[in-house]
Coordinates of C-alpha atoms and ligand atoms in Angstrom, one line a residue:
M376 CA -26.4 -16.6 -47.2
H377 CA -22.8 -15.4 -47.5
V378 CA -23.3 -11.6 -47.0
K379 CA -20.9 -10.2 -44.4
N380 CA -22.3 -6.7 -44.3
L381 CA -22.9 -3.6 -46.4
E382 CA -20.2 -1.0 -46.7
C383 CA -20.3 2.6 -47.8
S384 CA -18.4 3.0 -51.1
F385 CA -17.0 6.3 -49.9
C386 CA -16.5 6.6 -46.1
H387 CA -16.4 2.7 -45.6
R388 CA -18.8 2.8 -42.7
E389 CA -20.3 -0.6 -42.2
Y390 CA -24.0 -1.5 -42.0
E391 CA -25.8 -4.7 -40.9
A392 CA -27.2 -6.8 -43.7
R393 CA -30.8 -8.0 -43.5
R394 CA -32.1 -4.5 -42.6
V395 CA -33.6 -2.0 -45.0
H396 CA -31.0 0.5 -46.2
N397 CA -30.8 3.2 -48.8
V398 CA -27.6 5.2 -49.0
C399 CA -24.9 5.8 -46.3
T400 CA -26.5 7.8 -43.5
E401 CA -23.2 9.5 -42.8
C402 CA -22.2 10.8 -46.2
G403 CA -25.1 10.0 -48.6
K404 CA -23.0 7.8 -50.9
P405 CA -24.0 4.3 -52.3
L406 CA -23.7 1.2 -50.1
L407 CA -22.2 -2.0 -51.5
V408 CA -22.7 -5.6 -50.4
R409 CA -19.6 -7.4 -49.1
Y410 CA -19.5 -11.2 -49.1
D411 CA -17.4 -13.8 -47.4
L412 CA -15.6 -14.6 -50.5
Q413 CA -13.1 -16.9 -48.8
R414 CA -15.8 -19.2 -47.7
I415 CA -17.7 -19.0 -51.0
G416 CA -14.4 -19.9 -52.8
K417 CA -14.2 -23.1 -50.7
I418 CA -17.7 -24.3 -51.4
L419 CA -18.3 -23.2 -55.0
S420 CA -16.3 -24.2 -58.0
R421 CA -16.6 -22.9 -61.5
Q422 CA -17.5 -26.4 -62.7
V423 CA -20.6 -26.5 -60.5
L424 CA -21.9 -23.5 -62.4
Y425 CA -22.2 -25.5 -65.6
T426 CA -25.1 -27.5 -64.1
R427 CA -27.1 -24.5 -63.0
R428 CA -30.2 -22.7 -64.3
S429 CA -29.7 -20.4 -67.3
D430 CA -30.3 -17.1 -65.7
L431 CA -28.4 -14.8 -63.3
W432 CA -29.4 -16.8 -60.3
R433 CA -26.9 -19.4 -61.3
Y434 CA -24.5 -17.1 -59.3
R435 CA -26.7 -17.2 -56.2
E436 CA -23.8 -17.6 -53.7
V437 CA -22.6 -14.1 -54.7
L438 CA -26.1 -12.6 -54.6
P439 CA -27.7 -11.3 -51.5
V440 CA -31.0 -13.2 -51.3
R441 CA -31.1 -15.8 -48.4
R442 CA -34.2 -17.8 -49.1
E443 CA -34.7 -19.4 -52.5
D444 CA -38.5 -18.7 -52.4
N445 CA -37.9 -15.0 -52.2
I446 CA -36.2 -15.0 -55.6
V447 CA -38.4 -13.0 -58.1
S448 CA -37.4 -14.2 -61.6
L449 CA -38.6 -13.8 -65.1
G450 CA -35.6 -15.5 -66.7
E451 CA -33.2 -12.5 -66.6
G452 CA -29.5 -12.7 -67.6
W453 CA -27.5 -15.4 -69.4
T454 CA -27.9 -13.4 -72.6
P455 CA -25.9 -14.2 -75.7
L456 CA -22.4 -13.0 -76.3
H457 CA -22.3 -12.8 -80.1
H458 CA -19.0 -13.0 -82.0
V459 CA -20.0 -10.5 -84.7
K460 CA -17.5 -11.3 -87.5
N461 CA -19.1 -9.2 -90.2
L462 CA -19.2 -6.1 -88.1
G463 CA -15.7 -6.8 -86.9
A464 CA -14.5 -7.2 -90.5
A465 CA -15.9 -3.8 -91.4
L466 CA -13.6 -2.3 -88.8
G467 CA -10.7 -4.6 -89.5
M468 CA -11.2 -6.4 -86.2
T469 CA -11.3 -10.2 -85.7
E470 CA -12.4 -10.4 -82.0
L471 CA -15.4 -8.2 -81.7
Y472 CA -18.3 -9.3 -79.6
V473 CA -21.8 -7.9 -78.8
K474 CA -23.4 -8.8 -75.5
D475 CA -27.0 -8.5 -76.4
E476 CA -29.0 -7.4 -73.4
S477 CA -32.2 -6.8 -75.4
Q478 CA -32.8 -10.5 -74.8
N479 CA -33.7 -9.9 -71.1
P480 CA -37.3 -9.8 -69.8
T481 CA -38.7 -6.3 -70.6
Q482 CA -36.0 -6.1 -73.3
S483 CA -33.2 -4.4 -71.4
F484 CA -30.4 -5.0 -68.9
K485 CA -32.5 -3.2 -66.2
A486 CA -34.1 -6.6 -65.6
R487 CA -31.0 -7.8 -63.9
G488 CA -30.9 -5.1 -61.3
M489 CA -34.7 -5.1 -60.7
S490 CA -34.8 -8.9 -60.3
V491 CA -32.4 -8.7 -57.4
A492 CA -33.7 -5.5 -55.9
V493 CA -37.3 -6.7 -55.9
S494 CA -36.2 -10.1 -54.5
M495 CA -34.5 -8.3 -51.7
A496 CA -37.5 -6.1 -51.1
K497 CA -39.7 -9.2 -50.8
E498 CA -37.2 -10.7 -48.4
L499 CA -37.1 -7.6 -46.3
G500 CA -40.9 -7.3 -46.2
I501 CA -41.2 -4.1 -48.3
K502 CA -44.5 -3.7 -50.1
K503 CA -44.3 -0.5 -52.2
L504 CA -41.4 0.4 -54.4
A505 CA -40.8 3.7 -56.1
A506 CA -38.3 4.8 -58.8
P507 CA -37.6 7.6 -61.2
S508 CA -36.7 6.2 -64.7
A509 CA -35.7 7.0 -68.2
G510 CA -38.1 4.2 -69.3
N511 CA -36.4 0.8 -69.2
A512 CA -35.8 0.7 -65.5
A513 CA -39.5 1.5 -64.9
A514 CA -40.6 -1.2 -67.3
A515 CA -38.4 -3.7 -65.5
L516 CA -39.5 -2.6 -62.0
A517 CA -43.2 -2.8 -63.0
A518 CA -42.8 -6.4 -64.3
Y519 CA -40.9 -7.7 -61.3
C520 CA -43.3 -6.1 -58.9
A521 CA -46.2 -7.7 -60.8
R522 CA -44.3 -11.1 -60.6
A523 CA -43.8 -10.6 -56.8
G524 CA -47.3 -9.1 -56.0
L525 CA -45.8 -5.8 -54.9
E526 CA -46.8 -2.3 -55.8
A527 CA -44.7 -0.1 -58.2
Y528 CA -44.8 3.7 -58.3
L529 CA -42.9 5.0 -61.3
F530 CA -42.0 8.5 -62.3
M531 CA -40.8 9.2 -65.8
P532 CA -40.2 12.3 -67.9
R533 CA -43.2 13.1 -70.1
D534 CA -41.1 12.5 -73.3
T535 CA -40.1 8.9 -72.3
P536 CA -40.5 6.4 -75.2
R537 CA -44.2 5.6 -75.4
A538 CA -43.6 1.8 -75.4
N539 CA -42.0 2.0 -72.0
I540 CA -44.9 3.9 -70.5
I541 CA -47.5 1.4 -71.9
E542 CA -45.4 -1.5 -70.6
C543 CA -45.6 -0.1 -67.1
E544 CA -49.3 0.6 -67.3
V545 CA -50.3 -2.8 -68.6
T546 CA -48.5 -4.5 -65.7
G547 CA -50.6 -2.5 -63.3
A548 CA -47.9 -0.1 -62.0
H549 CA -48.8 3.5 -60.8
V550 CA -47.3 5.8 -63.5
T551 CA -46.7 9.5 -63.1
L552 CA -45.3 11.5 -66.0
V553 CA -43.3 14.5 -65.0
D554 CA -42.6 17.7 -66.9
G555 CA -38.8 17.6 -66.4
L556 CA -35.8 15.3 -66.3
I557 CA -35.0 12.1 -64.5
T558 CA -33.5 14.2 -61.7
D559 CA -36.9 16.0 -61.3
C560 CA -38.6 12.5 -61.1
G561 CA -36.1 11.5 -58.5
A562 CA -36.8 14.6 -56.5
E563 CA -40.5 13.8 -56.6
V564 CA -39.9 10.3 -55.2
A565 CA -37.7 11.7 -52.5
R566 CA -40.3 14.3 -51.5
R567 CA -43.2 11.9 -51.2
K568 CA -41.7 8.6 -50.2
D569 CA -41.9 9.0 -46.4
D570 CA -45.6 10.0 -46.4
E571 CA -46.5 7.4 -48.9
G572 CA -44.5 4.5 -47.4
W573 CA -42.5 3.9 -50.6
F574 CA -39.1 2.3 -50.7
D575 CA -36.8 4.3 -53.1
V576 CA -35.1 2.0 -55.6
S577 CA -33.4 4.8 -57.6
T578 CA -30.1 3.8 -59.2
L579 CA -27.5 3.2 -56.4
K580 CA -29.8 4.6 -53.8
E581 CA -30.4 1.1 -52.6
P582 CA -27.6 -1.6 -52.5
Y583 CA -29.1 -4.4 -54.6
R584 CA -29.7 -3.3 -58.2
V585 CA -25.9 -3.1 -58.7
E586 CA -25.7 -6.7 -57.4
G587 CA -27.9 -7.8 -60.3
K588 CA -26.0 -5.7 -62.8
K589 CA -22.7 -7.2 -61.6
T590 CA -23.7 -10.5 -63.1
L591 CA -22.8 -9.0 -66.4
G592 CA -19.2 -9.4 -65.3
Y593 CA -19.6 -13.0 -64.1
E594 CA -21.3 -13.9 -67.3
L595 CA -18.7 -12.3 -69.5
A596 CA -16.0 -14.3 -67.7
E597 CA -18.0 -17.6 -67.8
Q598 CA -18.9 -17.2 -71.5
S599 CA -15.3 -16.6 -72.4
A600 CA -13.8 -19.6 -70.5
W601 CA -12.9 -17.5 -67.5
T602 CA -10.9 -14.8 -69.3
L603 CA -11.9 -11.2 -69.7
P604 CA -11.8 -9.2 -72.9
D605 CA -9.1 -6.5 -73.5
V606 CA -11.7 -3.8 -73.8
I607 CA -15.3 -3.2 -72.7
V608 CA -17.3 -0.5 -74.3
Y609 CA -20.3 0.5 -72.1
P610 CA -23.0 3.2 -72.5
T611 CA -23.1 5.0 -69.2
G612 CA -26.1 6.8 -67.6
G613 CA -26.2 6.1 -63.9
G614 CA -23.3 3.7 -64.3
T615 CA -24.6 0.7 -62.4
G616 CA -23.5 -1.8 -65.0
L617 CA -20.0 -0.4 -65.2
V618 CA -19.6 -0.2 -61.4
G619 CA -21.2 -3.6 -61.0
M620 CA -18.9 -5.3 -63.5
W621 CA -15.9 -3.8 -61.8
K622 CA -17.1 -5.2 -58.5
A623 CA -17.6 -8.6 -60.1
F624 CA -14.1 -8.6 -61.4
D625 CA -12.7 -8.0 -57.9
E626 CA -14.9 -10.7 -56.4
M627 CA -14.0 -13.2 -59.1
E628 CA -10.3 -12.6 -58.5
A629 CA -10.8 -13.1 -54.7
L630 CA -12.6 -16.3 -55.5
G631 CA -9.6 -17.5 -57.6
W632 CA -11.7 -17.7 -60.7
I633 CA -9.9 -15.1 -62.9
S634 CA -6.4 -13.5 -63.0
D635 CA -5.7 -9.9 -62.1
K636 CA -5.9 -8.9 -65.8
R637 CA -8.7 -6.3 -66.2
P638 CA -10.3 -5.0 -69.4
R639 CA -10.0 -1.3 -70.2
M640 CA -13.4 0.1 -69.4
I641 CA -14.6 2.7 -71.9
S642 CA -17.5 4.7 -70.6
V643 CA -19.6 6.1 -73.4
Q644 CA -22.0 9.0 -73.1
A645 CA -24.0 11.2 -75.4
A646 CA -22.4 14.6 -76.2
G647 CA -25.6 16.3 -75.0
C648 CA -25.2 14.8 -71.5
A649 CA -21.6 13.8 -70.7
P650 CA -20.8 14.5 -67.1
I651 CA -18.4 11.6 -66.8
V652 CA -16.5 12.5 -69.9
R653 CA -16.1 16.1 -68.6
A654 CA -14.9 15.0 -65.2
L655 CA -12.4 12.6 -66.6
K656 CA -11.0 15.3 -68.9
E657 CA -10.8 17.7 -66.0
G658 CA -8.9 15.2 -63.8
S659 CA -11.7 15.4 -61.2
D660 CA -12.7 12.4 -59.0
R661 CA -16.4 13.5 -59.1
A662 CA -18.8 14.8 -61.8
T663 CA -20.7 18.1 -61.7
P664 CA -24.2 17.9 -63.0
W665 CA -24.6 18.5 -66.7
E666 CA -26.6 21.6 -67.6
N667 CA -29.6 21.3 -70.0
P668 CA -29.0 17.6 -70.8
R669 CA -30.3 16.4 -74.2
T670 CA -30.1 13.2 -76.1
H671 CA -32.5 10.8 -77.8
A672 CA -30.7 7.9 -76.1
A673 CA -33.0 8.3 -73.1
G674 CA -31.1 6.0 -70.8
L675 CA -28.0 8.2 -71.1
R676 CA -29.8 11.4 -70.1
V677 CA -28.6 11.2 -66.5
P678 CA -27.1 14.6 -65.7
G679 CA -25.7 13.9 -62.2
P680 CA -25.1 10.2 -61.5
L681 CA -24.8 9.4 -57.8
G682 CA -22.2 6.8 -58.5
D683 CA -19.9 9.3 -60.2
R684 CA -16.9 8.5 -58.1
L685 CA -17.3 4.8 -58.5
I686 CA -17.6 5.1 -62.3
L687 CA -14.5 7.4 -62.6
R688 CA -12.5 5.1 -60.3
A689 CA -13.3 2.1 -62.4
V690 CA -12.5 3.9 -65.7
R691 CA -9.2 5.2 -64.3
E692 CA -8.0 2.1 -62.5
S693 CA -8.7 0.1 -65.7
G694 CA -6.6 2.5 -67.9
G695 CA -9.8 3.2 -69.8
D696 CA -11.4 6.3 -71.2
A697 CA -14.7 8.2 -71.4
V698 CA -15.9 9.4 -74.7
A699 CA -18.9 11.4 -76.0
V700 CA -20.9 10.9 -79.2
S701 CA -23.1 13.3 -81.2
E702 CA -26.8 12.6 -81.8
E703 CA -26.2 12.1 -85.5
D704 CA -23.4 9.6 -84.9
I705 CA -25.6 7.7 -82.4
R706 CA -28.3 7.4 -85.0
T707 CA -25.9 6.2 -87.8
A708 CA -24.1 3.7 -85.5
T709 CA -27.4 2.3 -84.1
G710 CA -28.5 1.6 -87.7
E711 CA -25.2 0.0 -88.7
L712 CA -25.0 -2.2 -85.6
T713 CA -28.5 -3.6 -86.4
R714 CA -27.9 -4.0 -90.1
R715 CA -24.6 -5.8 -89.7
T716 CA -25.5 -8.1 -86.8
G717 CA -29.3 -8.6 -86.7
V718 CA -29.2 -7.5 -83.1
D719 CA -32.1 -5.1 -82.3
A720 CA -29.8 -2.2 -81.2
A721 CA -31.0 0.5 -78.8
P722 CA -29.6 4.0 -79.3
E723 CA -27.6 3.4 -76.1
G724 CA -26.0 0.4 -77.7
G725 CA -25.5 2.4 -80.9
C726 CA -23.8 5.1 -78.9
A727 CA -21.3 2.5 -77.5
F728 CA -20.6 1.1 -81.0
A729 CA -20.0 4.6 -82.4
V730 CA -17.1 5.0 -80.0
L731 CA -15.6 1.7 -80.9
E732 CA -15.7 2.7 -84.5
Q733 CA -13.9 6.0 -83.7
M734 CA -11.3 4.3 -81.4
A735 CA -10.6 1.5 -83.8
K736 CA -10.0 4.0 -86.7
D737 CA -7.6 6.2 -84.7
G738 CA -5.7 3.3 -83.1
R739 CA -6.9 3.8 -79.5
I740 CA -8.2 0.2 -79.7
G741 CA -5.9 -2.2 -81.4
R742 CA -7.4 -4.2 -84.4
D743 CA -6.5 -7.5 -82.8
S744 CA -7.9 -6.6 -79.3
E745 CA -10.7 -8.6 -77.9
V746 CA -13.6 -6.1 -77.5
V747 CA -17.1 -6.4 -76.1
V748 CA -19.7 -3.8 -76.9
F749 CA -22.9 -3.8 -74.8
N750 CA -26.2 -3.4 -76.5
T751 CA -28.0 -2.6 -73.2
G752 CA -31.6 -2.5 -74.6
S753 CA -33.8 -3.0 -77.5
G754 CA -34.5 -0.6 -80.4
S755 CA -38.2 -1.6 -80.5
S756 CA -39.1 0.6 -77.5
Y757 CA -38.1 3.6 -79.6
R758 CA -40.1 2.8 -82.7
T759 CA -43.7 3.3 -81.4
Ligands
PLP2202 C1 -30.9 0.9 -72.7 C2 -30.1 1.6 -71.6 N1 -28.8 1.6 -71.7 C3 -28.0 2.2 -70.8 C4 -28.6 2.8 -69.7 C5 -27.7 3.4 -68.7 O1 -27.5 2.5 -67.7 P1 -26.6 2.7 -66.3 O2 -27.5 3.4 -65.4 O3 -26.2 1.3 -65.9 O4 -25.4 3.5 -66.7 C6 -30.0 2.8 -69.5 C7 -30.6 3.4 -68.4 O5 -31.7 3.8 -68.4 C8 -30.8 2.2 -70.5 O6 -32.1 2.1 -70.4
ZN2203 ZN1 -20.5 6.9 -46.2

């Protein structure tokens, strides 16, 4: 309703909304949705939100779907923000929070992006959607396509957690297992999509998954009485969540909902696949693909994220950091996060927690800082 246009995140070329788009046709970089925030600010107050549905569609004015009946929802978003006092006490911290994204449909935050992307696909008349995935995105796309009556074509590495593969199969998606990495899966989608008539919903190769993910930022603010934490610790693969939250903060400031205070964004990666960490250390504004990526935190095995510049920009502008964690430390931290909170932590969430532990110990995060760690998925998919 309030979309002005789409804009290339790199060369700023503008594109008409309500047409099917993937990336910028000039430079190949991600497109982002721009809204008429002045107008939205006049018609939508923060108080109105309190009466709204308990999912991410409570923010529908800042989401791209025009017609209500195109919304494809399974109850995504509005997940708990737990004040984890026992875990905080173990680190000498009083204001530690875990945003538990395992509570989403299909048990990960990928549901947010896919709910919005599939809704937009429905609105634009797309029938067949294809995506490469480390597992959770595929499970989410499969479920939302089932809900919408659309077809999903999913490409996953053969060693993807078994539970994710089964989830996709039982929802009736077309599943192909690839001997290779997520990048090989992406290449397969790109090679076949024109002949097969598929719309490519790879991370940041279409403009709407990031819109769903940005609601993480709106929720954080609303759940904390319209203030933001001092630090956000976020496990980064393709980076949509981090980029989305950064976009949400800008939008909310333009709406007059929050001040200009921003959290420090800490991007966390596995040591076996850390292109963002390396780029930040080298002072580069883009990441070079990681050779031979390895980690059991499957969602973080993304060697060359398309949104590299956007991730690095958000981390730098926020005065944040990017930190890598060993496989052993991911395992230990995942166990501890679950034992001390009862939250079913995914290795990706454990990876983020491991960094918080390191940074709190060496003083890079102050003990009285308000910190939010993201548990982006559920441990259960890794246990079968
Ligand atoms: C549980 C989990 N956490 C984190 C990520 C990385 O997410 P993003 O692409 O937003 O960086 C993924 C991606 O597959 C995931 O499944
Ligand atoms: Zn461009």
